[in-house]
mmCIF file of C-alpha atoms in Angstrom:
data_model
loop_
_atom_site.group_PDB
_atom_site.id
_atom_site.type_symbol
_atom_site.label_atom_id
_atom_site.label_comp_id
_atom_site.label_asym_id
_atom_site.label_seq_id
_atom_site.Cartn_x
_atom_site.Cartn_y
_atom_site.Cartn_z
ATOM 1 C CA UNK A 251 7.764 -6.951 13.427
ATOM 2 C CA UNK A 252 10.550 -9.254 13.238
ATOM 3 C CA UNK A 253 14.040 -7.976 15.451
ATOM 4 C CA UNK A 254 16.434 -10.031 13.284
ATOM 5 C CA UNK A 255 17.496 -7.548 11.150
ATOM 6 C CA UNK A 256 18.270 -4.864 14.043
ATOM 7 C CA UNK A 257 21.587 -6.864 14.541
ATOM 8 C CA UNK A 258 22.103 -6.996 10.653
ATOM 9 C CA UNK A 259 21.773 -3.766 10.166
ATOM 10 C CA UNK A 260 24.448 -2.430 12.636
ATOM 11 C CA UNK A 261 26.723 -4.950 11.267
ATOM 12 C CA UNK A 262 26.768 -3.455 7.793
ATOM 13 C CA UNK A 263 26.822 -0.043 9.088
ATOM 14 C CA UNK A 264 23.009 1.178 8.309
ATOM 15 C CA UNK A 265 20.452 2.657 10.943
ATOM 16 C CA UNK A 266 18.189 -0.408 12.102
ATOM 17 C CA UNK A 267 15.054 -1.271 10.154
ATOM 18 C CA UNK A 268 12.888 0.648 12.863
ATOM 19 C CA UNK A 269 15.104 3.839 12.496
ATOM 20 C CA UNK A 270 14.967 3.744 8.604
ATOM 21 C CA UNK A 271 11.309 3.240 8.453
ATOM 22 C CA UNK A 272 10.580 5.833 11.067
ATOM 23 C CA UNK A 273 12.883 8.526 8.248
ATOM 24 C CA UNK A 274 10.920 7.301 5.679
ATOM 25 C CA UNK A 275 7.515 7.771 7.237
ATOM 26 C CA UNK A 276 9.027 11.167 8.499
ATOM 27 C CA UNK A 277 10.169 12.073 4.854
ATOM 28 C CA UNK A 278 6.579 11.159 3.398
ATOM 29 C CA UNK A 279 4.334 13.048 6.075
ATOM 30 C CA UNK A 280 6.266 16.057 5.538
ATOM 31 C CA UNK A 281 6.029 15.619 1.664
ATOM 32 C CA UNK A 282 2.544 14.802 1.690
ATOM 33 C CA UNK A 283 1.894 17.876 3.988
ATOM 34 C CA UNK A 284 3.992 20.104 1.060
ATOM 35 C CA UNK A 285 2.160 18.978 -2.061
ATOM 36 C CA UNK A 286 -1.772 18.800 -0.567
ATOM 37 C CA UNK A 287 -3.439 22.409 -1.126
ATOM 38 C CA UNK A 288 -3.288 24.828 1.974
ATOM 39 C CA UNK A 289 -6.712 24.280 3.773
ATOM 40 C CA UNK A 290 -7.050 28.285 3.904
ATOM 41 C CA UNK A 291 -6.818 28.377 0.414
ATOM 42 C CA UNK A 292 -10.043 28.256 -1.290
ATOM 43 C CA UNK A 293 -12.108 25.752 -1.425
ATOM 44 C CA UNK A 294 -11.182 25.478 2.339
ATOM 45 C CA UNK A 295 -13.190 23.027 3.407
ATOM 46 C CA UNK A 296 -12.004 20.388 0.014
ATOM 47 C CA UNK A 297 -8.689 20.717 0.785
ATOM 48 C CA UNK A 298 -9.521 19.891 4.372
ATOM 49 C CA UNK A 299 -11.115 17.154 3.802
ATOM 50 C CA UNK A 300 -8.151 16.227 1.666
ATOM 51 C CA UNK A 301 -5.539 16.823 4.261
ATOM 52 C CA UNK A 302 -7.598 15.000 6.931
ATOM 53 C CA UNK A 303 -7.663 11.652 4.724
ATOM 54 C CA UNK A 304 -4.131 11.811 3.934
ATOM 55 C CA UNK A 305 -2.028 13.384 6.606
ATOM 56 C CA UNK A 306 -1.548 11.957 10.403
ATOM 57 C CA UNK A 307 -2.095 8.384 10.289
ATOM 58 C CA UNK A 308 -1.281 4.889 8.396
ATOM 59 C CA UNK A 309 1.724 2.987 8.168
ATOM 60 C CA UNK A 310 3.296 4.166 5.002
ATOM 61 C CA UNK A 311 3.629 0.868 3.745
ATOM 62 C CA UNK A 312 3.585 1.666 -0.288
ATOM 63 C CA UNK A 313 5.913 4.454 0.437
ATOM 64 C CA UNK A 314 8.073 2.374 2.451
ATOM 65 C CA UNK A 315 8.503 -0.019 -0.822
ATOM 66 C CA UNK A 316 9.277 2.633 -3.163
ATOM 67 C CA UNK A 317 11.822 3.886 -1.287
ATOM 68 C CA UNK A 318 13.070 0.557 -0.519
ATOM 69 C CA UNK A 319 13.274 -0.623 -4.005
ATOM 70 C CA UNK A 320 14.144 3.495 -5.539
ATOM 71 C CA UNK A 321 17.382 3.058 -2.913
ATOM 72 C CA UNK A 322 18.391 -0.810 -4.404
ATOM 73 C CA UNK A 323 18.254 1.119 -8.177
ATOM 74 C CA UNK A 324 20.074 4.160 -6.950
ATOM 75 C CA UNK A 325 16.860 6.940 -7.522
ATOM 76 C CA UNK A 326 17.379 10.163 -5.545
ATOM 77 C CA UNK A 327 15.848 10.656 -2.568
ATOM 78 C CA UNK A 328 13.883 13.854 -3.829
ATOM 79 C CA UNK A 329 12.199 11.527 -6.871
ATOM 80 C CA UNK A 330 11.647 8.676 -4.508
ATOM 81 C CA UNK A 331 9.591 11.121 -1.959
ATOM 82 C CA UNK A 332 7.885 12.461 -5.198
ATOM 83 C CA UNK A 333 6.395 8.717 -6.362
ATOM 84 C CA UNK A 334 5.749 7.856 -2.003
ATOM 85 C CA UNK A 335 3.371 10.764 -2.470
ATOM 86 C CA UNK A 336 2.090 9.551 -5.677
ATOM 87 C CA UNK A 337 1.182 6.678 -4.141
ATOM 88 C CA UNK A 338 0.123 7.753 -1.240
ATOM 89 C CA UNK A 339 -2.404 9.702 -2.205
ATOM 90 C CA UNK A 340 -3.734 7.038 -4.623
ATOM 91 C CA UNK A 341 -3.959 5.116 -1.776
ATOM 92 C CA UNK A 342 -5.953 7.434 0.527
ATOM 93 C CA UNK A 343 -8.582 8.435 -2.412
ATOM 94 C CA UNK A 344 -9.265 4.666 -2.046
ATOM 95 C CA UNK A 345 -9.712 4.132 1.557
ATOM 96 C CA UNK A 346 -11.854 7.503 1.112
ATOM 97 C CA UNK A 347 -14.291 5.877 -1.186
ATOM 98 C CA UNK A 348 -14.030 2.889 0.215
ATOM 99 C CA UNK A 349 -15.642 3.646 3.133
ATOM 100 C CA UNK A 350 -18.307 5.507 1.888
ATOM 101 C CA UNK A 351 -21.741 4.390 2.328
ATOM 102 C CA UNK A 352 -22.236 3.012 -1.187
ATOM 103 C CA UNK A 353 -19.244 1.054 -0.916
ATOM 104 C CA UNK A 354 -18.640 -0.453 2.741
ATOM 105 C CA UNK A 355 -20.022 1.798 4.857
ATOM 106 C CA UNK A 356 -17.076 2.240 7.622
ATOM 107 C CA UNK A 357 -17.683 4.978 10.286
ATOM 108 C CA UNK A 358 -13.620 4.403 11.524
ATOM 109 C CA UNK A 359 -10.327 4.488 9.576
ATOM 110 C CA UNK A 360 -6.833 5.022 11.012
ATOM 111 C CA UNK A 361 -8.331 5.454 14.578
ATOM 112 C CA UNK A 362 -10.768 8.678 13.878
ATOM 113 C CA UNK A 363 -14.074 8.981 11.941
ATOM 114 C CA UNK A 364 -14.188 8.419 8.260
ATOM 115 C CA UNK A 365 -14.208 11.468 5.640
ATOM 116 C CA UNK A 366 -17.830 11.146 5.245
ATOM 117 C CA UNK A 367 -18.707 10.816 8.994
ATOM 118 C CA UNK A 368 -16.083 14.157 9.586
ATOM 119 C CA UNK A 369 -17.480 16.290 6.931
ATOM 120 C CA UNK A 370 -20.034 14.591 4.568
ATOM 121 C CA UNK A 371 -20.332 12.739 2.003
ATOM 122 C CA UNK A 372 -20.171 15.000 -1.080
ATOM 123 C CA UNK A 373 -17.389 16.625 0.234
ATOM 124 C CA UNK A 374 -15.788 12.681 0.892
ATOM 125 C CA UNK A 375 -16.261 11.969 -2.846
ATOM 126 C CA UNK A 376 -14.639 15.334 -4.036
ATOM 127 C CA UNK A 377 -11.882 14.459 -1.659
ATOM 128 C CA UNK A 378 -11.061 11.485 -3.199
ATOM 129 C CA UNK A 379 -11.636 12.249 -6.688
ATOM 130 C CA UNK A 380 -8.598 15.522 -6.157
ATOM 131 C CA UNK A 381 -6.455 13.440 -4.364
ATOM 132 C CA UNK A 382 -6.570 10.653 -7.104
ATOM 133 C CA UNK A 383 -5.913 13.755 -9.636
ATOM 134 C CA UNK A 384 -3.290 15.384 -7.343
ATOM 135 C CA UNK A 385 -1.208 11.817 -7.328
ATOM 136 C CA UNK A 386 -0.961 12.454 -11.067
ATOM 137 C CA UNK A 387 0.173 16.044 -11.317
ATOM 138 C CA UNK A 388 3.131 14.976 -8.531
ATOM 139 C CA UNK A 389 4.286 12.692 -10.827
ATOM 140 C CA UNK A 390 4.019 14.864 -14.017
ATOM 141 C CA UNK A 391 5.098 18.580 -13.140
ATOM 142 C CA UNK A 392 8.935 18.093 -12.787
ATOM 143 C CA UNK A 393 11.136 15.862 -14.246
ATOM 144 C CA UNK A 394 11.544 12.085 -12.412
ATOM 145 C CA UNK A 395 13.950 9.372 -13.300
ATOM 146 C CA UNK A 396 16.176 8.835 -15.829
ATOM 147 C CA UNK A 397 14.514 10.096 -18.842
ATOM 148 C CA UNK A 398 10.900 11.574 -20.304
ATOM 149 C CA UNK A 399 10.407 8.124 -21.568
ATOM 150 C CA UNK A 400 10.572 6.714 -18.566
ATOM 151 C CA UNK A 401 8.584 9.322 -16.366
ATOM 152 C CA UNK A 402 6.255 8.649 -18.946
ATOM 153 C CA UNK A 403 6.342 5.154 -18.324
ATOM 154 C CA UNK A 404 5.547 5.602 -14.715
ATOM 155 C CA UNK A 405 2.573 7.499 -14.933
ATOM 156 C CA UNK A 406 1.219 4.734 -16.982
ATOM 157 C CA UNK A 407 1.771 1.996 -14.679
ATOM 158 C CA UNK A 408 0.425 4.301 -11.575
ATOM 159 C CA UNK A 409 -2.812 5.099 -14.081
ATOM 160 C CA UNK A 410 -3.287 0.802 -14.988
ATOM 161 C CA UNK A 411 -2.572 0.101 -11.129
ATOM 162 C CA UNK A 412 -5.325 2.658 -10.165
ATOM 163 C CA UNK A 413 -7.475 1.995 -12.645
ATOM 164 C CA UNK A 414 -10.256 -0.749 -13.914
ATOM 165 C CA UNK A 415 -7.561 -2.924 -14.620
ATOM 166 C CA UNK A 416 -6.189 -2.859 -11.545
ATOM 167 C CA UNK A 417 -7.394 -1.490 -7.841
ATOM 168 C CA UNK A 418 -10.845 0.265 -8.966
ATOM 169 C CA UNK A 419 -11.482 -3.231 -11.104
ATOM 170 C CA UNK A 420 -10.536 -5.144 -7.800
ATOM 171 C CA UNK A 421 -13.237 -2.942 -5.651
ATOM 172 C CA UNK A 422 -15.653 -3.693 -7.945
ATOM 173 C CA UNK A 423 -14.664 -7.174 -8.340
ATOM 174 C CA UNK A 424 -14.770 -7.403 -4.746
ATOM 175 C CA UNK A 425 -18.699 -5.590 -4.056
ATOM 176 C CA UNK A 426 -19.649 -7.955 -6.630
ATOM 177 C CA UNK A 427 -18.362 -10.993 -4.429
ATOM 178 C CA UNK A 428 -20.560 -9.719 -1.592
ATOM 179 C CA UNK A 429 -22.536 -13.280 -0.399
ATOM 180 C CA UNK A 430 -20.934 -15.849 -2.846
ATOM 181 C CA UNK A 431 -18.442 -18.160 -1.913
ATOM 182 C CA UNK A 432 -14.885 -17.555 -4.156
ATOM 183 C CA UNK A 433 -12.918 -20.078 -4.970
ATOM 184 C CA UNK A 434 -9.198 -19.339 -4.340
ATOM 185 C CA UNK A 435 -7.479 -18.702 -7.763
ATOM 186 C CA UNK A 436 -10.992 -16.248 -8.046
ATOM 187 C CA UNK A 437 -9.921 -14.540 -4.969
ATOM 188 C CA UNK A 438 -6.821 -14.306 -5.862
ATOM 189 C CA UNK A 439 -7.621 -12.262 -9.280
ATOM 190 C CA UNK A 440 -9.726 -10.136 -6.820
ATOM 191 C CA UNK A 441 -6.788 -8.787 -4.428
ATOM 192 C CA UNK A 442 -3.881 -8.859 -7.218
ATOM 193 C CA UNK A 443 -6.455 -5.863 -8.510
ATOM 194 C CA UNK A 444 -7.733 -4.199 -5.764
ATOM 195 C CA UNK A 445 -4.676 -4.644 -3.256
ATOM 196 C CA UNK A 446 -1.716 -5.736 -5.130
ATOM 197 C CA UNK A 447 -1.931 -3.352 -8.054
ATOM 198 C CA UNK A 448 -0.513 -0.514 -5.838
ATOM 199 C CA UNK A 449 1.910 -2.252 -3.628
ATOM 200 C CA UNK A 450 3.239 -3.640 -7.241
ATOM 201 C CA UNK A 451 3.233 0.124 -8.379
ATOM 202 C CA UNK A 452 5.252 1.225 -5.783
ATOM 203 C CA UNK A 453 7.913 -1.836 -5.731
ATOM 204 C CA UNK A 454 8.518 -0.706 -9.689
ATOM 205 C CA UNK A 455 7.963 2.868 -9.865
ATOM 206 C CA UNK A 456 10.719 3.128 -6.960
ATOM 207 C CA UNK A 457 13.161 0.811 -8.919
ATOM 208 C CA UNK A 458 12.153 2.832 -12.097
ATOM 209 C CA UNK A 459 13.413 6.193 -10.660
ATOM 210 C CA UNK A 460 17.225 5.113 -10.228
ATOM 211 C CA UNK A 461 17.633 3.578 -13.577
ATOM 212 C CA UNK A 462 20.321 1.113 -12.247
ATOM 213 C CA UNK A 463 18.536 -2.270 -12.892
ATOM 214 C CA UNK A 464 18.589 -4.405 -15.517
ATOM 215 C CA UNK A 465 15.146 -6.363 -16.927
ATOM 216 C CA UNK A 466 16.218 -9.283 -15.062
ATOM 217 C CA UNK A 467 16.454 -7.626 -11.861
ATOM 218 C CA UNK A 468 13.153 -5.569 -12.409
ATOM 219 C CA UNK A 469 11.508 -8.786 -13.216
ATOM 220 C CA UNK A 470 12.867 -10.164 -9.853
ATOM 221 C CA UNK A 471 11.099 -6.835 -8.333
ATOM 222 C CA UNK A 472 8.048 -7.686 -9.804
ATOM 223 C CA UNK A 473 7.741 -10.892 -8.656
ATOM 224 C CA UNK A 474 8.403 -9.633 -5.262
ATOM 225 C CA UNK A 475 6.032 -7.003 -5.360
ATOM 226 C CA UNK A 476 3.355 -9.261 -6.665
ATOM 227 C CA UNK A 477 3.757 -11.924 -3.946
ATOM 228 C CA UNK A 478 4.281 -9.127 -1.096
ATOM 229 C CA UNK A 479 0.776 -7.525 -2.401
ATOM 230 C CA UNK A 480 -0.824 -10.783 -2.008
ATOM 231 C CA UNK A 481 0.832 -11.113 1.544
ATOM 232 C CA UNK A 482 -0.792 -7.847 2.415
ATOM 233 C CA UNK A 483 -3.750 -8.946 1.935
ATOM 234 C CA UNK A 484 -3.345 -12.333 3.523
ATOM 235 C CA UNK A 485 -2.484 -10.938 6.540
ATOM 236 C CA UNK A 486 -5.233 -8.110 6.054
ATOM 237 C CA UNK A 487 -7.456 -10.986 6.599
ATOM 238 C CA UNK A 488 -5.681 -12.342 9.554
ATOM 239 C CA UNK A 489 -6.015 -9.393 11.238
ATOM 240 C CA UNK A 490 -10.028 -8.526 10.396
ATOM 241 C CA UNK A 491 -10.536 -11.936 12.319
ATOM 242 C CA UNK A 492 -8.133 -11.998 15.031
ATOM 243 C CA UNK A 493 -7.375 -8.045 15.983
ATOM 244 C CA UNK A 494 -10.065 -6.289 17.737
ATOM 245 C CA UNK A 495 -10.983 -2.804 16.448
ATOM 246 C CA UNK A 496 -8.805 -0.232 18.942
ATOM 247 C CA UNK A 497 -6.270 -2.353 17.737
ATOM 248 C CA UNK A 498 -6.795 -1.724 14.038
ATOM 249 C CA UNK A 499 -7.487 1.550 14.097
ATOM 250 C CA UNK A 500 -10.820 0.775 11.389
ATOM 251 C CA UNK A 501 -13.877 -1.586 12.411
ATOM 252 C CA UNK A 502 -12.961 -5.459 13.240
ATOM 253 C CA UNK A 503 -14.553 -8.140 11.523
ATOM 254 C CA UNK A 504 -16.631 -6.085 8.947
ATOM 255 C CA UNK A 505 -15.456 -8.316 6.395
ATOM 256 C CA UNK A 506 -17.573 -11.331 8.193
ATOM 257 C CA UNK A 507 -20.396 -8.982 8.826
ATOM 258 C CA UNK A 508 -20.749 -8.048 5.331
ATOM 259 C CA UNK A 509 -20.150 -11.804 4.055
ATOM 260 C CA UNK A 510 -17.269 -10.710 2.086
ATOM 261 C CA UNK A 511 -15.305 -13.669 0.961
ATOM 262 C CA UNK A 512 -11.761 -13.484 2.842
ATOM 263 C CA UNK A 513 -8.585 -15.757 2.877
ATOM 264 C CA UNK A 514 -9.405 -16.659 6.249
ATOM 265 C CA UNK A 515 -13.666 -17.788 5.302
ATOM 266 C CA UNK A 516 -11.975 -19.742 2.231
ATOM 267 C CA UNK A 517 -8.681 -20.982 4.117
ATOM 268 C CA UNK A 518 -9.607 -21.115 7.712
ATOM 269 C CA UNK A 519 -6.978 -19.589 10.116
ATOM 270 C CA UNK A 520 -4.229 -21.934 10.505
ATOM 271 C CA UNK A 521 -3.877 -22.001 6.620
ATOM 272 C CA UNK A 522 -4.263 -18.852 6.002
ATOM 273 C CA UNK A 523 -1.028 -18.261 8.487
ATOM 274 C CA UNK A 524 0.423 -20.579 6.738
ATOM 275 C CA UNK A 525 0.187 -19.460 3.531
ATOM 276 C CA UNK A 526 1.462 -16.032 4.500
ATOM 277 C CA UNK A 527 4.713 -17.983 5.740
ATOM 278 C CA UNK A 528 4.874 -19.463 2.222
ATOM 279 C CA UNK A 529 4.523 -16.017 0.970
ATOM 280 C CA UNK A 530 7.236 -14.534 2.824
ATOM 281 C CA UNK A 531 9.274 -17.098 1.805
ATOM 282 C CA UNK A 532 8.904 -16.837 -1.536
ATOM 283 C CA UNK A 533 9.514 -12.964 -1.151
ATOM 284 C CA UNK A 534 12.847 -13.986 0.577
ATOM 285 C CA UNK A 535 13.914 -16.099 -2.629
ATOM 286 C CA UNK A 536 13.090 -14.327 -5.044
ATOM 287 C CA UNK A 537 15.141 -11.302 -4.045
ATOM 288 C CA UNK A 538 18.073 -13.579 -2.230
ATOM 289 C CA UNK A 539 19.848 -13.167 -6.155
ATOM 290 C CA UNK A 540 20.128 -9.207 -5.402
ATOM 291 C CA UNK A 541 22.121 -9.661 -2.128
ATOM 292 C CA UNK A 542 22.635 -6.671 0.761
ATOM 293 C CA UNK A 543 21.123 -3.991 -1.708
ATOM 294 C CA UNK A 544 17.307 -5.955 -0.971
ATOM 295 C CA UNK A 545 17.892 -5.769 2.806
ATOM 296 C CA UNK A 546 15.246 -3.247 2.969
ATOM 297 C CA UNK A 547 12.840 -4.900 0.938
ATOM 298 C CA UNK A 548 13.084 -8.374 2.649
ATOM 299 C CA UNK A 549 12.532 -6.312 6.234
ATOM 300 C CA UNK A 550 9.435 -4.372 4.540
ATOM 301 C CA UNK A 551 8.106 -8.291 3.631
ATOM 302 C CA UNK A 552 8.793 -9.384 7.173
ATOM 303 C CA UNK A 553 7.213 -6.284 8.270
ATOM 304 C CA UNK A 554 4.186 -6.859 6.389
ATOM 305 C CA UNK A 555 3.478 -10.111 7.735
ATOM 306 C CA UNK A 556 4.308 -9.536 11.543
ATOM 307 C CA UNK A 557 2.372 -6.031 11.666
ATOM 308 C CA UNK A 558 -0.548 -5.018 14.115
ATOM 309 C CA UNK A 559 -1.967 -2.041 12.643
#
């Protein structure tokens, strides 16, 4: 993580980027914990399952951008925690299938066994198909945002991120890759699915909730979003190569084992850095138009890059 901004922050009055990621991540565990069923409520051992993949571990980083970009457009703090869950749990029913055996096959994620290593693998897939549906209901029970119309609008970008045009299309895309060598606008369609689709969500479902922006600004937020999903991934790479697996907290260099094409195969490493300092600078210029109000958002894209897992 990059200090710069520790300084900044005090100077314009706010709690330091570590301090407001750290109330974030606070706010979102303790939401999460609230809206996944009580594990001694029937069936005990689902709803486990489901707290076990969600709660206790990861980064936050898609709730981190919805708040970020939900505080630039003036959403409340209640809708923004509503949509971090949202996401969230997308995001979990993912990693959940993800590593299942039919997919890759991962025994570690966030530093403990997998779901289907923990319990088993029926009760893995159940887990992840009632988290995906849970991420829905959070979005659709109460009222969020501005209006019905655009609540509505929400829960159709959050079903087109998740779906086959947009993360599940990018798995898929990316099991089909298995053994062939991508070229890089082909890998690039791969991750703006199967990565970028959710960071994107988050980045506009945020700046959806306060209402405040105008198209010009959203579009700036999209542009963001879609370069900062790509970044993730960039660095994703990075790290598969270079980190070793205590470090990661899921299994280092599975990507290679499996000969699963990867910014770093296509790039080697000192491009592949290099590109992810292009990317952060693009991320820095695209949202230099919105002034102070993006502080958060250019700290979350500075974050992404100089993370460790």
């Amino acid at each position: 993580m990059n200090d710069t901004h520790t300084h900044a922050d005090s100077s314009q009055g706010l709690p330091s980027f570590s301090d407001w990621m750290a109330q974030v991540q606070q706010r979102t565990e303790s939401a999460l914990a609230g809206v996944l069923p009580d594990p001694a409520i029937a069936p005990a051992r689902l709803h486990e399952a489901m707290r076990y993949a969600v709660l206790g571990g990861g980064k936050r980083v898609r709730p981190l951008l919805a708040h970020a970009a939900g505080e630039l457009a003036g959403a409340s703090a209640a809708d923004l925690d509503r949509i971090a869950c949202a996401v969230e749990l997308i995001h979990a029913y993912s990693l959940v299938h993800d590593d299942m055996p039919c997919m890759d096959d991962d025994v570690l994620r966030r530093g403990k066994p997998t779901v289907h290593v923990e319990f088993d693998e029926a009760s893995a897939l159940l887990a992840g198909d009632a988290l995906q549906t849970l991420a829905f209901q959070v979005l659709a029970e109460r009222p969020l945002g501005a209006d019905p119309a655009s609540q509505l609008a929400m829960l159709t970008q959050l079903a087109i991120a998740s779906g086959s045009r947009g993360m599940a299309g990018g798995q898929a895309i990316d099991l089909a890759a298995v053994g062939r060598k991508l070229g890089r606008e082909e890998l690039e369609f791969m991750h703006v699915h199967k990565t970028g689709a959710l960071i994107r969500a988050a980045v506009l479902l945020g700046a959806r909730a306060g209402g405040a922006l105008g198209e010009g600004e959203l579009d700036r937020l999209d542009h963001y979003a879609k370069v900062v999903g790509l970044l993730f991934q960039v660095v994703d790479d990075i790290l598969d190569a270079e980190a070793d697996t205590a470090t990661l907290g899921k299994t280092a260099g599975k990507d290679a084992d499996h000969d699963k094409p990867t910014y770093v195969t296509l790039l080697g490493l000192t491009e592949a850095k290099r590109l992810a300092d292009e990317m952060l600078d693009d991320a820095r210029r695209t949202l230099r138009p919105l002034g102070a109000r993006a502080l958060r958002l250019e700290q979350l894209a500075d974050y992404v890059v100089h993370r460790s897992f």
